[in-house]
């Protein structure tokens, strides 16, 4: 359980830090070219799900996220996956989901880049 908490906390720190960086650096700019003609970081305010589906349904996403995160925590506590990869993967998904939940509540969109 301790490993899961550490992973979630570190994941949230990385998530929040990179999003603050994106807001401060990429928002309002033409993006940041990392590799010319191949890899560019652009700022995006995603008000939907993947690829912008279900635009402006923030409360739906908030409720779904809370239910899914509780379900994943319940799964980890009840079944205690034997393989660390499963445990670590679920903890990382929880961290990302909570990070996006914070964005939806704070900004009414998810910061993507």
PDB file of C-alpha atoms in Angstrom:
ATOM      1  CA  UNK A   1       0.000   0.000   0.000  1.00  0.00           C
ATOM      2  CA  UNK A   2       2.857   2.359   0.800  1.00  0.00           C
ATOM      3  CA  UNK A   3       4.308   1.880  -2.691  1.00  0.00           C
ATOM      4  CA  UNK A   4       0.953   2.813  -4.213  1.00  0.00           C
ATOM      5  CA  UNK A   5       0.676   5.986  -2.143  1.00  0.00           C
ATOM      6  CA  UNK A   6       4.226   7.003  -3.061  1.00  0.00           C
ATOM      7  CA  UNK A   7       3.529   6.424  -6.770  1.00  0.00           C
ATOM      8  CA  UNK A   8       0.265   8.393  -6.661  1.00  0.00           C
ATOM      9  CA  UNK A   9       1.879  11.315  -4.800  1.00  0.00           C
ATOM     10  CA  UNK A  10       4.914  11.409  -7.123  1.00  0.00           C
ATOM     11  CA  UNK A  11       2.631  11.093 -10.143  1.00  0.00           C
ATOM     12  CA  UNK A  12       0.537  14.025  -8.935  1.00  0.00           C
ATOM     13  CA  UNK A  13       3.633  16.145  -8.324  1.00  0.00           C
ATOM     14  CA  UNK A  14       4.877  15.410 -11.851  1.00  0.00           C
ATOM     15  CA  UNK A  15       1.400  15.978 -13.336  1.00  0.00           C
ATOM     16  CA  UNK A  16       0.870  19.324 -11.596  1.00  0.00           C
ATOM     17  CA  UNK A  17       4.424  20.488 -12.257  1.00  0.00           C
ATOM     18  CA  UNK A  18       4.352  19.726 -15.975  1.00  0.00           C
ATOM     19  CA  UNK A  19       0.915  21.318 -16.357  1.00  0.00           C
ATOM     20  CA  UNK A  20       2.020  24.484 -14.542  1.00  0.00           C
ATOM     21  CA  UNK A  21       5.048  24.534 -16.838  1.00  0.00           C
ATOM     22  CA  UNK A  22       2.791  24.136 -19.895  1.00  0.00           C
ATOM     23  CA  UNK A  23       0.478  26.938 -18.759  1.00  0.00           C
ATOM     24  CA  UNK A  24       3.406  29.266 -18.059  1.00  0.00           C
ATOM     25  CA  UNK A  25       5.466  28.378 -21.127  1.00  0.00           C
ATOM     26  CA  UNK A  26       3.197  27.081 -23.883  1.00  0.00           C
ATOM     27  CA  UNK A  27      -0.116  28.900 -23.337  1.00  0.00           C
ATOM     28  CA  UNK A  28      -0.408  31.784 -25.782  1.00  0.00           C
ATOM     29  CA  UNK A  29       2.675  30.710 -27.709  1.00  0.00           C
ATOM     30  CA  UNK A  30       3.130  28.952 -31.022  1.00  0.00           C
ATOM     31  CA  UNK A  31       4.394  25.884 -29.190  1.00  0.00           C
ATOM     32  CA  UNK A  32       7.836  24.544 -28.447  1.00  0.00           C
ATOM     33  CA  UNK A  33       9.639  22.648 -31.180  1.00  0.00           C
ATOM     34  CA  UNK A  34      11.668  19.826 -29.679  1.00  0.00           C
ATOM     35  CA  UNK A  35      12.671  18.130 -32.957  1.00  0.00           C
ATOM     36  CA  UNK A  36      12.095  20.226 -36.102  1.00  0.00           C
ATOM     37  CA  UNK A  37       9.301  18.928 -38.365  1.00  0.00           C
ATOM     38  CA  UNK A  38       8.756  15.973 -36.038  1.00  0.00           C
ATOM     39  CA  UNK A  39       7.998  16.775 -32.386  1.00  0.00           C
ATOM     40  CA  UNK A  40       6.356  19.970 -31.090  1.00  0.00           C
ATOM     41  CA  UNK A  41       4.696  20.645 -27.738  1.00  0.00           C
ATOM     42  CA  UNK A  42       1.478  22.662 -28.071  1.00  0.00           C
ATOM     43  CA  UNK A  43      -0.866  23.872 -25.325  1.00  0.00           C
ATOM     44  CA  UNK A  44      -4.466  22.623 -25.421  1.00  0.00           C
ATOM     45  CA  UNK A  45      -7.471  23.111 -23.152  1.00  0.00           C
ATOM     46  CA  UNK A  46      -9.429  19.859 -23.451  1.00  0.00           C
ATOM     47  CA  UNK A  47     -13.053  20.342 -22.429  1.00  0.00           C
ATOM     48  CA  UNK A  48     -14.023  16.789 -23.380  1.00  0.00           C
ATOM     49  CA  UNK A  49     -12.601  13.288 -23.233  1.00  0.00           C
ATOM     50  CA  UNK A  50      -9.997  11.734 -25.510  1.00  0.00           C
ATOM     51  CA  UNK A  51      -9.809  13.541 -28.845  1.00  0.00           C
ATOM     52  CA  UNK A  52     -12.299  16.150 -27.571  1.00  0.00           C
ATOM     53  CA  UNK A  53     -15.295  13.796 -27.387  1.00  0.00           C
ATOM     54  CA  UNK A  54     -18.253  14.865 -25.208  1.00  0.00           C
ATOM     55  CA  UNK A  55     -17.251  18.525 -25.069  1.00  0.00           C
ATOM     56  CA  UNK A  56     -18.374  20.555 -22.030  1.00  0.00           C
ATOM     57  CA  UNK A  57     -19.710  17.634 -19.968  1.00  0.00           C
ATOM     58  CA  UNK A  58     -17.410  18.439 -17.027  1.00  0.00           C
ATOM     59  CA  UNK A  59     -19.727  17.241 -14.235  1.00  0.00           C
ATOM     60  CA  UNK A  60     -20.186  13.910 -16.001  1.00  0.00           C
ATOM     61  CA  UNK A  61     -16.410  13.457 -16.204  1.00  0.00           C
ATOM     62  CA  UNK A  62     -15.958  14.516 -12.579  1.00  0.00           C
ATOM     63  CA  UNK A  63     -18.484  11.932 -11.350  1.00  0.00           C
ATOM     64  CA  UNK A  64     -17.106   9.172 -13.593  1.00  0.00           C
ATOM     65  CA  UNK A  65     -13.538   9.929 -12.504  1.00  0.00           C
ATOM     66  CA  UNK A  66     -14.420   9.791  -8.808  1.00  0.00           C
ATOM     67  CA  UNK A  67     -16.286   6.488  -9.236  1.00  0.00           C
ATOM     68  CA  UNK A  68     -13.478   4.922 -11.283  1.00  0.00           C
ATOM     69  CA  UNK A  69     -10.731   6.074  -8.880  1.00  0.00           C
ATOM     70  CA  UNK A  70     -12.673   4.660  -5.914  1.00  0.00           C
ATOM     71  CA  UNK A  71     -13.143   1.420  -7.872  1.00  0.00           C
ATOM     72  CA  UNK A  72      -9.422   1.151  -8.629  1.00  0.00           C
ATOM     73  CA  UNK A  73      -8.480   1.819  -4.998  1.00  0.00           C
ATOM     74  CA  UNK A  74     -11.016  -0.802  -3.876  1.00  0.00           C
ATOM     75  CA  UNK A  75      -9.516  -3.285  -6.362  1.00  0.00           C
ATOM     76  CA  UNK A  76      -5.988  -2.676  -5.071  1.00  0.00           C
ATOM     77  CA  UNK A  77      -7.051  -3.057  -1.444  1.00  0.00           C
ATOM     78  CA  UNK A  78      -9.232  -6.126  -1.950  1.00  0.00           C
ATOM     79  CA  UNK A  79      -7.270  -8.164  -4.494  1.00  0.00           C
ATOM     80  CA  UNK A  80      -3.708  -6.983  -3.813  1.00  0.00           C
ATOM     81  CA  UNK A  81      -2.266  -7.739  -7.271  1.00  0.00           C
ATOM     82  CA  UNK A  82       0.662 -10.156  -7.081  1.00  0.00           C
ATOM     83  CA  UNK A  83       2.507  -8.591  -9.983  1.00  0.00           C
ATOM     84  CA  UNK A  84       4.108  -5.252  -9.115  1.00  0.00           C
ATOM     85  CA  UNK A  85       3.636  -4.084 -12.701  1.00  0.00           C
ATOM     86  CA  UNK A  86      -0.161  -4.286 -12.291  1.00  0.00           C
ATOM     87  CA  UNK A  87      -0.006  -2.494  -8.944  1.00  0.00           C
ATOM     88  CA  UNK A  88       2.301   0.252 -10.233  1.00  0.00           C
ATOM     89  CA  UNK A  89       0.266   0.675 -13.436  1.00  0.00           C
ATOM     90  CA  UNK A  90      -3.008   1.112 -11.550  1.00  0.00           C
ATOM     91  CA  UNK A  91      -1.359   3.577  -9.142  1.00  0.00           C
ATOM     92  CA  UNK A  92      -0.087   5.620 -12.109  1.00  0.00           C
ATOM     93  CA  UNK A  93      -3.551   5.613 -13.708  1.00  0.00           C
ATOM     94  CA  UNK A  94      -5.013   6.815 -10.390  1.00  0.00           C
ATOM     95  CA  UNK A  95      -2.450   9.651 -10.255  1.00  0.00           C
ATOM     96  CA  UNK A  96      -3.301  10.756 -13.797  1.00  0.00           C
ATOM     97  CA  UNK A  97      -7.033  10.549 -13.143  1.00  0.00           C
ATOM     98  CA  UNK A  98      -6.731  12.647  -9.978  1.00  0.00           C
ATOM     99  CA  UNK A  99      -4.546  15.170 -11.831  1.00  0.00           C
ATOM    100  CA  UNK A 100      -7.181  15.525 -14.548  1.00  0.00           C
ATOM    101  CA  UNK A 101      -9.908  15.735 -11.891  1.00  0.00           C
ATOM    102  CA  UNK A 102      -8.058  18.644 -10.259  1.00  0.00           C
ATOM    103  CA  UNK A 103      -7.876  20.349 -13.684  1.00  0.00           C
ATOM    104  CA  UNK A 104     -11.594  19.847 -14.363  1.00  0.00           C
ATOM    105  CA  UNK A 105     -12.555  21.269 -10.967  1.00  0.00           C
ATOM    106  CA  UNK A 106     -10.008  24.135 -11.053  1.00  0.00           C
ATOM    107  CA  UNK A 107     -10.142  25.216 -14.707  1.00  0.00           C
ATOM    108  CA  UNK A 108     -13.244  23.505 -16.151  1.00  0.00           C
ATOM    109  CA  UNK A 109     -10.941  21.763 -18.653  1.00  0.00           C
ATOM    110  CA  UNK A 110      -7.918  19.461 -18.677  1.00  0.00           C
ATOM    111  CA  UNK A 111      -4.547  20.971 -19.554  1.00  0.00           C
ATOM    112  CA  UNK A 112      -3.002  18.934 -22.377  1.00  0.00           C
ATOM    113  CA  UNK A 113       0.226  19.476 -24.233  1.00  0.00           C
TER     114      UNK A 113
END
